Structure formats: structure tokens, C-alpha cells
Coordinates of N, CA and C in Angstrom, one line a residue:
X344 N 0.9 -1.2 0.0 CA 0.0 0.0 0.0 C 0.9 1.3 0.0
X345 N 0.4 2.3 -0.6 CA 1.2 3.5 -0.8 C 1.3 4.3 0.5
X346 N 0.3 4.1 1.4 CA 0.3 5.0 2.7 C 0.0 4.0 3.8
X347 N 0.6 4.3 5.0 CA 0.2 3.5 6.2 C -1.2 3.7 6.5
X348 N -1.8 4.8 6.3 CA -3.2 5.1 6.6 C -4.1 4.1 6.0
X349 N -3.7 3.6 4.8 CA -4.6 2.6 4.1 C -4.5 1.3 4.8
X350 N -3.2 0.9 5.3 CA -3.1 -0.3 6.2 C -3.9 -0.2 7.4
X351 N -3.9 1.0 8.0 CA -4.7 1.2 9.3 C -6.2 1.0 9.0
X352 N -6.6 1.5 7.9 CA -8.1 1.3 7.4 C -8.4 -0.1 7.3
X353 N -7.5 -0.8 6.6 CA -7.7 -2.3 6.3 C -7.7 -3.1 7.6
X354 N -6.8 -2.9 8.5 CA -6.7 -3.7 9.7 C -7.9 -3.3 10.7
X355 N -8.2 -2.0 10.7 CA -9.3 -1.6 11.5 C -10.6 -2.2 11.1
X356 N -10.8 -2.3 9.7 CA -12.0 -3.0 9.2 C -12.0 -4.4 9.6
X357 N -10.9 -5.1 9.8 CA -11.0 -6.5 10.3 C -11.5 -6.4 11.7
X358 N -11.2 -5.4 12.5 CA -11.8 -5.3 13.8 C -13.3 -5.1 13.8
X359 N -13.8 -4.3 12.8 CA -15.2 -4.1 12.7 C -15.9 -5.4 12.3
X360 N -15.3 -6.2 11.4 CA -15.8 -7.5 11.0 C -15.9 -8.5 12.2
X361 N -14.9 -8.3 13.2 CA -14.8 -9.1 14.3 C -15.8 -8.7 15.4
X362 N -16.7 -7.8 15.0 CA -17.8 -7.3 15.9 C -17.2 -6.6 17.2
X363 N -16.1 -5.8 17.0 CA -15.6 -5.0 18.1 C -16.6 -3.9 18.4
X364 N -16.7 -3.5 19.7 CA -17.5 -2.4 20.0 C -16.6 -1.2 20.4
X365 N -15.2 -1.5 20.5 CA -14.3 -0.5 20.8 C -13.0 -0.8 20.0
X366 N -12.4 0.2 19.3 CA -11.2 0.0 18.6 C -10.3 1.2 18.9
X367 N -9.1 0.8 19.3 CA -8.1 1.9 19.6 C -7.0 1.8 18.6
X368 N -6.7 3.0 18.0 CA -5.6 3.1 17.0 C -4.7 4.1 17.6
X369 N -3.4 3.7 17.8 CA -2.4 4.4 18.4 C -1.2 4.5 17.5
X370 N -0.7 5.7 17.3 CA 0.6 6.0 16.6 C 1.5 6.6 17.6
X371 N 2.7 6.0 17.9 CA 3.6 6.5 18.8 C 5.0 6.7 18.1
X372 N 5.4 7.9 18.1 CA 6.7 8.2 17.3 C 7.8 8.6 18.2
X373 N 9.0 8.0 17.9 CA 10.2 8.5 18.4 C 11.1 9.1 17.3
X374 N 12.2 9.6 17.6 CA 13.1 10.0 16.4 C 13.3 8.9 15.4
X375 N 13.4 7.7 15.9 CA 13.8 6.6 14.9 C 12.6 5.8 14.5
X376 N 11.6 5.6 15.3 CA 10.5 4.6 15.0 C 9.1 5.3 15.0
X377 N 8.2 4.6 14.3 CA 6.8 4.8 14.3 C 6.2 3.5 14.7
X378 N 5.5 3.4 15.8 CA 4.8 2.2 16.3 C 3.3 2.4 16.1
X379 N 2.7 1.5 15.4 CA 1.3 1.5 15.2 C 0.7 0.4 16.0
X380 N -0.3 0.7 16.8 CA -1.0 -0.4 17.6 C -2.5 -0.2 17.3
X381 N -3.1 -1.3 16.9 CA -4.6 -1.3 16.7 C -5.1 -2.4 17.6
X382 N -5.9 -2.1 18.6 CA -6.4 -3.0 19.5 C -7.9 -2.9 19.5
X383 N -8.5 -4.1 19.6 CA -10.0 -4.2 19.6 C -10.5 -5.2 20.7
X384 N -11.8 -5.1 20.9 CA -12.4 -6.0 21.8 C -13.4 -6.9 21.1
X385 N -13.0 -7.2 19.8 CA -13.8 -8.1 19.0 C -13.8 -9.6 19.5
X386 N -14.2 -10.5 18.6 CA -14.3 -11.9 19.0 C -13.0 -12.6 19.2
X387 N -11.9 -12.0 18.6 CA -10.6 -12.6 18.7 C -10.5 -13.8 17.7
X388 N -9.2 -14.4 17.7 CA -9.0 -15.5 16.9 C -8.5 -16.6 17.6
X389 N -8.9 -17.8 17.2 CA -8.3 -19.0 17.8 C -6.9 -19.2 17.2
X390 N -6.0 -20.0 18.0 CA -4.6 -20.1 17.6 C -4.4 -20.6 16.1
X391 N -5.2 -21.5 15.6 CA -5.0 -21.9 14.2 C -5.3 -20.8 13.2
X392 N -6.3 -19.9 13.5 CA -6.6 -18.8 12.6 C -5.5 -17.8 12.7
X393 N -5.0 -17.5 13.9 CA -4.0 -16.6 14.2 C -2.7 -17.0 13.5
X394 N -2.4 -18.3 13.4 CA -1.2 -18.8 12.8 C -1.2 -18.5 11.3
X395 N -2.4 -18.5 10.7 CA -2.5 -18.4 9.2 C -2.7 -16.9 8.8
X396 N -3.0 -16.0 9.7 CA -3.4 -14.6 9.4 C -2.3 -13.9 8.6
X397 N -1.0 -14.2 8.7 CA 0.0 -13.5 8.0 C 0.3 -14.1 6.6
X398 N -0.4 -15.2 6.3 CA -0.2 -15.8 5.0 C -1.2 -15.1 4.1
X399 N -0.7 -14.5 2.9 CA -1.6 -13.8 2.0 C -2.6 -14.7 1.3
X400 N -2.4 -16.0 1.3 CA -3.3 -16.9 0.7 C -4.3 -17.6 1.6
X401 N -4.3 -17.0 2.9 CA -5.2 -17.5 3.9 C -6.2 -16.4 4.1
X402 N -7.5 -16.8 4.1 CA -8.5 -15.8 4.5 C -9.7 -16.5 4.9
X403 N -10.5 -15.9 5.8 CA -11.8 -16.5 6.2 C -12.9 -15.9 5.4
X404 N -12.6 -15.0 4.4 CA -13.6 -14.4 3.6 C -14.1 -15.4 2.5
X405 N -15.3 -15.2 2.2 CA -15.9 -16.1 1.1 C -15.9 -15.2 -0.2
X406 N -15.7 -14.0 -0.2 CA -15.8 -13.2 -1.4 C -14.6 -13.2 -2.3
X407 N -13.4 -13.5 -1.7 CA -12.1 -13.7 -2.4 C -11.2 -14.7 -1.7
X408 N -10.2 -15.3 -2.4 CA -9.4 -16.3 -1.8 C -8.1 -15.8 -1.2
X409 N -7.9 -14.5 -1.1 CA -6.7 -14.0 -0.5 C -7.0 -12.9 0.5
X410 N -6.2 -12.8 1.5 CA -6.3 -11.7 2.5 C -5.0 -11.0 2.6
X411 N -4.9 -9.8 2.0 CA -3.5 -9.2 1.9 C -3.3 -8.1 3.0
X412 N -4.3 -7.6 3.7 CA -4.1 -6.5 4.6 C -3.0 -6.7 5.6
X413 N -3.1 -7.8 6.4 CA -2.1 -8.0 7.5 C -0.8 -8.4 6.9
X414 N -0.7 -9.3 5.8 CA 0.6 -9.6 5.2 C 1.3 -8.3 4.7
X415 N 0.5 -7.4 4.1 CA 1.2 -6.2 3.5 C 1.7 -5.3 4.7
X416 N 0.9 -5.2 5.7 CA 1.4 -4.4 6.9 C 2.7 -5.0 7.5
X417 N 2.7 -6.4 7.6 CA 3.9 -7.0 8.1 C 5.1 -6.8 7.2
X418 N 4.9 -6.9 5.9 CA 6.0 -6.6 4.9 C 6.4 -5.2 5.0
X419 N 5.5 -4.3 5.1 CA 5.9 -2.8 5.2 C 6.8 -2.6 6.4
X420 N 6.4 -3.2 7.5 CA 7.2 -3.0 8.7 C 8.6 -3.6 8.6
X421 N 8.6 -4.9 8.1 CA 9.9 -5.6 8.0 C 10.8 -5.0 7.0
X422 N 10.3 -4.4 5.9 CA 11.1 -3.8 4.9 C 11.9 -2.6 5.5
X423 N 11.5 -2.1 6.6 CA 12.2 -0.9 7.3 C 13.1 -1.5 8.4
X424 N 13.2 -2.8 8.6 CA 14.0 -3.3 9.6 C 13.1 -3.5 10.9
X425 N 11.8 -3.2 10.8 CA 10.9 -3.3 12.0 C 10.3 -4.7 12.0
X426 N 9.1 -4.8 12.7 CA 8.5 -6.0 12.9 C 7.0 -5.8 13.1
X427 N 6.3 -6.9 13.0 CA 4.8 -6.8 13.3 C 4.5 -8.1 14.2
X428 N 3.7 -7.9 15.1 CA 3.2 -9.0 15.9 C 1.7 -8.9 16.2
X429 N 1.0 -10.0 16.4 CA -0.4 -10.1 16.7 C -0.6 -10.9 17.9
X430 N -1.4 -10.4 18.8 CA -1.9 -11.1 20.0 C -3.4 -11.2 19.8
X431 N -4.0 -12.3 20.1 CA -5.4 -12.4 20.0 C -6.0 -13.5 20.9
X432 N -7.1 -13.1 21.5 CA -7.7 -14.0 22.5 C -9.2 -14.2 22.1
X433 N -9.5 -15.5 21.8 CA -10.9 -15.8 21.2 C -11.8 -15.7 22.4
X434 N -13.1 -15.2 22.1 CA -14.1 -15.0 23.1 C -14.5 -16.4 23.8
X435 N -14.4 -17.5 23.1 CA -14.8 -18.8 23.7 C -13.8 -19.2 24.8
X436 N -12.5 -18.8 24.6 CA -11.5 -19.2 25.6 C -11.3 -18.1 26.6
X437 N -11.6 -16.8 26.2 CA -11.3 -15.7 27.2 C -12.6 -14.8 27.1
X438 N -13.7 -15.2 27.8 CA -14.9 -14.5 27.7 C -14.9 -13.1 28.2
X439 N -14.0 -12.8 29.2 CA -13.9 -11.5 29.8 C -12.8 -10.6 29.2
X440 N -11.9 -11.1 28.4 CA -10.9 -10.3 27.8 C -10.5 -10.7 26.4
X441 N -11.4 -10.8 25.6 CA -11.1 -11.2 24.2 C -10.9 -10.0 23.3
X442 N -10.3 -10.3 22.2 CA -9.9 -9.2 21.3 C -8.6 -9.5 20.6
X443 N -8.2 -8.5 19.8 CA -6.9 -8.7 19.1 C -6.1 -7.4 19.1
X444 N -4.8 -7.5 19.3 CA -3.9 -6.4 19.2 C -2.9 -6.6 18.1
X445 N -2.8 -5.7 17.2 CA -1.8 -5.7 16.1 C -0.8 -4.6 16.4
X446 N 0.4 -4.9 16.5 CA 1.5 -4.0 16.7 C 2.5 -4.0 15.6
X447 N 2.8 -2.9 15.0 CA 3.8 -2.9 13.9 C 4.8 -1.7 14.2
X448 N 6.1 -2.0 14.1 CA 7.1 -1.0 14.4 C 7.9 -0.8 13.0
X449 N 8.0 0.5 12.7 CA 8.7 0.9 11.4 C 9.8 1.8 11.8
X450 N 11.0 1.6 11.1 CA 12.1 2.5 11.2 C 11.9 3.6 10.2
X451 N 11.7 4.8 10.7 CA 11.3 6.0 9.8 C 12.4 6.4 8.9
X452 N 13.7 6.2 9.2 CA 14.8 6.7 8.3 C 15.2 5.7 7.3
X453 N 14.5 4.6 7.2 CA 14.8 3.6 6.2 C 14.2 4.0 4.9
X454 N 14.9 3.8 3.8 CA 14.4 4.2 2.5 C 13.1 3.6 2.1
X455 N 12.8 2.4 2.7 CA 11.5 1.8 2.4 C 10.3 2.1 3.3
X456 N 10.5 3.1 4.2 CA 9.5 3.6 5.1 C 8.4 4.2 4.3
X457 N 7.1 3.6 4.5 CA 6.0 4.1 3.8 C 5.4 5.3 4.5
X458 N 5.1 6.4 3.8 CA 4.6 7.6 4.5 C 3.2 7.3 5.2
X459 N 3.0 8.0 6.2 CA 1.7 7.8 7.0 C 0.5 8.1 6.1
X460 N 0.5 9.2 5.3 CA -0.6 9.5 4.4 C -1.7 10.2 5.2
X461 N -2.9 10.1 4.6 CA -4.1 10.9 5.1 C -4.8 10.1 6.2
X462 N -4.2 10.2 7.4 CA -4.8 9.5 8.6 C -6.1 10.1 9.0
X463 N -6.2 11.4 8.8 CA -7.5 12.1 9.1 C -8.7 11.5 8.3
X464 N -8.5 11.3 7.0 CA -9.5 10.7 6.2 C -9.8 9.2 6.7
X465 N -8.8 8.5 7.1 CA -8.9 7.2 7.5 C -9.8 7.2 8.8
X466 N -9.5 8.0 9.8 CA -10.3 8.0 11.0 C -11.7 8.4 10.7
X467 N -11.9 9.4 9.9 CA -13.3 9.9 9.6 C -14.1 8.8 8.8
X468 N -13.4 8.1 7.9 CA -14.0 7.0 7.1 C -14.4 5.9 8.0
X469 N -13.6 5.5 9.0 CA -13.9 4.5 9.9 C -15.2 4.8 10.8
X470 N -15.2 6.1 11.3 CA -16.4 6.5 12.0 C -17.6 6.6 11.2
X471 N -17.5 7.1 10.0 CA -18.6 7.2 9.1 C -19.2 5.9 8.7
X472 N -18.4 4.8 8.5 CA -18.8 3.5 8.2 C -19.4 2.7 9.3
X473 N -18.9 3.0 10.6 CA -19.3 2.2 11.8 C -19.5 3.2 12.9
X474 N -20.6 4.0 12.8 CA -20.8 5.1 13.9 C -21.1 4.5 15.3
X475 N -21.5 3.2 15.3 CA -21.9 2.6 16.6 C -20.7 2.1 17.4
X476 N -19.6 2.0 16.7 CA -18.3 1.6 17.4 C -17.7 2.8 18.0
X477 N -17.0 2.5 19.2 CA -16.2 3.6 19.8 C -14.8 3.4 19.3
X478 N -14.3 4.6 18.7 CA -13.0 4.7 18.2 C -12.2 5.6 19.1
X479 N -11.0 5.1 19.5 CA -10.1 5.9 20.3 C -8.8 6.0 19.5
X480 N -8.5 7.3 19.0 CA -7.3 7.5 18.2 C -6.4 8.4 18.9
X481 N -5.1 8.1 18.7 CA -4.0 9.0 19.3 C -2.8 8.9 18.4
X482 N -2.1 10.0 18.4 CA -0.8 10.1 17.6 C 0.0 11.0 18.5
X483 N 1.1 10.4 19.0 CA 2.0 11.1 19.9 C 3.5 11.0 19.5
X484 N 4.2 12.1 19.8 CA 5.6 12.1 19.7 C 6.1 13.2 20.6
X485 N 7.4 13.6 20.5 CA 7.9 14.6 21.4 C 7.2 16.0 21.1
X486 N 6.8 16.2 19.9 CA 6.2 17.4 19.5 C 4.7 17.4 19.1
X487 N 4.1 16.2 19.4 CA 2.7 16.0 18.9 C 1.9 15.2 19.9
X488 N 0.7 15.7 20.1 CA -0.3 15.0 20.9 C -1.7 15.2 20.4
X489 N -2.0 14.3 19.5 CA -3.3 14.4 18.8 C -4.2 13.2 19.3
X490 N -5.5 13.5 19.6 CA -6.3 12.5 20.1 C -7.8 12.7 19.7
X491 N -8.5 11.6 19.7 CA -10.0 11.7 19.4 C -10.6 10.5 20.1
X492 N -11.7 10.7 20.8 CA -12.4 9.6 21.5 C -13.9 9.8 21.3
X493 N -14.4 8.8 20.5 CA -15.8 8.9 20.2 C -16.7 8.7 21.4
X494 N -16.2 8.0 22.4 CA -16.9 7.8 23.6 C -17.2 9.2 24.3
X495 N -16.2 10.0 24.3 CA -16.4 11.3 24.9 C -17.3 12.2 24.1
X496 N -17.2 12.0 22.7 CA -18.1 12.7 21.8 C -19.6 12.3 22.1
X497 N -19.8 11.0 22.3 CA -21.2 10.6 22.5 C -21.7 11.1 23.8
X498 N -20.9 11.3 24.8 CA -21.3 11.8 26.1 C -21.8 13.3 25.9
X499 N -21.2 14.0 25.1 CA -21.5 15.4 24.8 C -22.7 15.5 23.9
X500 N -22.7 14.8 22.8 CA -23.7 14.9 21.8 C -25.0 14.2 22.2
X501 N -24.9 13.1 23.0 CA -26.0 12.3 23.3 C -26.2 11.3 22.3
X502 N -27.1 10.3 22.5 CA -27.3 9.2 21.6 C -28.2 9.5 20.4
X503 N -28.9 10.7 20.5 CA -29.8 11.1 19.4 C -29.1 11.7 18.2
X504 N -27.8 12.0 18.4 CA -27.0 12.6 17.3 C -26.0 11.5 16.8
X505 N -26.2 10.9 15.7 CA -25.3 9.9 15.2 C -23.9 10.5 14.8
X506 N -22.9 9.8 15.0 CA -21.6 10.3 14.7 C -21.3 10.4 13.2
X507 N -22.1 9.8 12.4 CA -21.9 9.8 11.0 C -22.7 10.9 10.3
X508 N -23.2 11.8 11.0 CA -23.9 12.9 10.3 C -22.8 13.8 9.7
X509 N -23.1 14.5 8.5 CA -22.1 15.2 7.9 C -21.5 16.3 8.8
X510 N -22.2 17.0 9.6 CA -21.7 18.0 10.4 C -20.7 17.4 11.5
X511 N -21.1 16.3 12.1 CA -20.2 15.7 13.1 C -18.8 15.2 12.4
X512 N -19.0 14.6 11.2 CA -17.8 14.1 10.5 C -16.9 15.3 10.1
X513 N -17.5 16.4 9.7 CA -16.7 17.6 9.4 C -16.1 18.1 10.6
X514 N -16.7 18.2 11.7 CA -16.1 18.6 13.0 C -14.9 17.7 13.3
X515 N -15.1 16.4 13.2 CA -14.0 15.4 13.5 C -12.8 15.8 12.7
X516 N -13.0 15.9 11.4 CA -11.9 16.2 10.5 C -11.2 17.5 10.8
X517 N -12.0 18.5 11.1 CA -11.4 19.8 11.4 C -10.7 19.8 12.7
X518 N -11.2 19.1 13.7 CA -10.6 19.0 15.0 C -9.2 18.3 14.9
X519 N -9.1 17.2 14.1 CA -7.9 16.5 13.9 C -6.9 17.4 13.1
X520 N -7.4 18.1 12.1 CA -6.5 19.0 11.3 C -5.9 20.0 12.2
X521 N -6.8 20.6 13.1 CA -6.3 21.6 14.0 C -5.3 21.1 15.0
X522 N -5.4 19.9 15.5 CA -4.5 19.3 16.4 C -3.2 19.0 15.7
X523 N -3.2 18.5 14.4 CA -2.0 18.3 13.7 C -1.3 19.6 13.2
X524 N -2.0 20.7 13.1 CA -1.5 22.0 12.6 C -0.9 21.7 11.2
X525 N 0.3 22.2 11.0 CA 0.9 22.0 9.7 C 1.9 20.9 9.6
X526 N 1.7 19.9 10.5 CA 2.6 18.7 10.5 C 2.2 17.6 9.5
X527 N 1.0 17.7 9.0 CA 0.7 16.6 8.0 C 0.6 17.2 6.6

């Protein structure tokens, strides 16, 4: 993928399909690295599914025979000298703490580092497509502290205002743009 934001969208969509009610997307930057963490409280994966998830020719989808999202994220991280790991706990084995955590570490100074891209559009697209899910987004570094929490937005707006209304989505995008300033 040409932008990490597209990888984020793809992996977060897996969380949506896993019936997560809460998805956390965290970008943590140092001078040398960018760490992406996507954590959900979805149904999780059994060990046999988890073992196959990094294989591009393994998928549980019935619409096509390949699943490239996670393998492409893994490849993008490893091409920079980084790594990707997945922890998952299936709801049948862990009824009180099920879900999946995908962590990818990228070395930013490597020639193969994929640019972050339009993460603002990624976040707003996720909220627009799944307004019932709580999304917690953060992007931090020494000079950056961007965050958005739809749980907090729901408390302010109330349940009668859906998060995918055009006005709310526009406010979300503007809020993120303001927090990023001229850094994106």
C-alpha cells in the first residue's frame, strides 16, 4: 500500500468485522521509529486462525481467496527493519478479555518507510462507516499530541446525534486537522 493510513483502514476494518465495540488506534513516534497499535475487543482469533493470518493466501472471507491486509502491513514494517506481531484471544477461551492487538514497528529513516498518508480521512471514514463503534485515536511524539475519542463525543452529543452525520464528521476532520497543525 502506498500509505500506512490505508493499512490502518484495512486492519481496523478487520476489527469491525470481528464485531468489536471499541477500537483503539495508536501511533507512537520517536526520532527513529513509528509504532502502530490497533487493539479491539472483537471476538478474537483461535490459535489456528492466528497462525494463518500473516499468509496472504489464507482468508476467512468467502468473497475472495486472498487476504492481503495483514501480510502487507507485516511486509511494510519488515522492509524498514521493523516487525509486526499479533496477539489475539478468542471469546470462547477468554470471555472476559477477548480481542486482538496488532503492533507494527517501522524505522522511519529507512528508504522503504511508507509515509503515513491521510490518517485524518482514515479516521473519519472508519467513524462514518461504523458510527456505533467507539474509536479511540491517538498520535503522539515529542512534539505532537493528537487524540480523538468517540466515547467522549457521545457523552457530549447524546445518543440522538449519530456520529456519521455530515456536520459531526466535518467537525471530527477539522478537530484533527487543528491538532496536527501544519505537521501533515
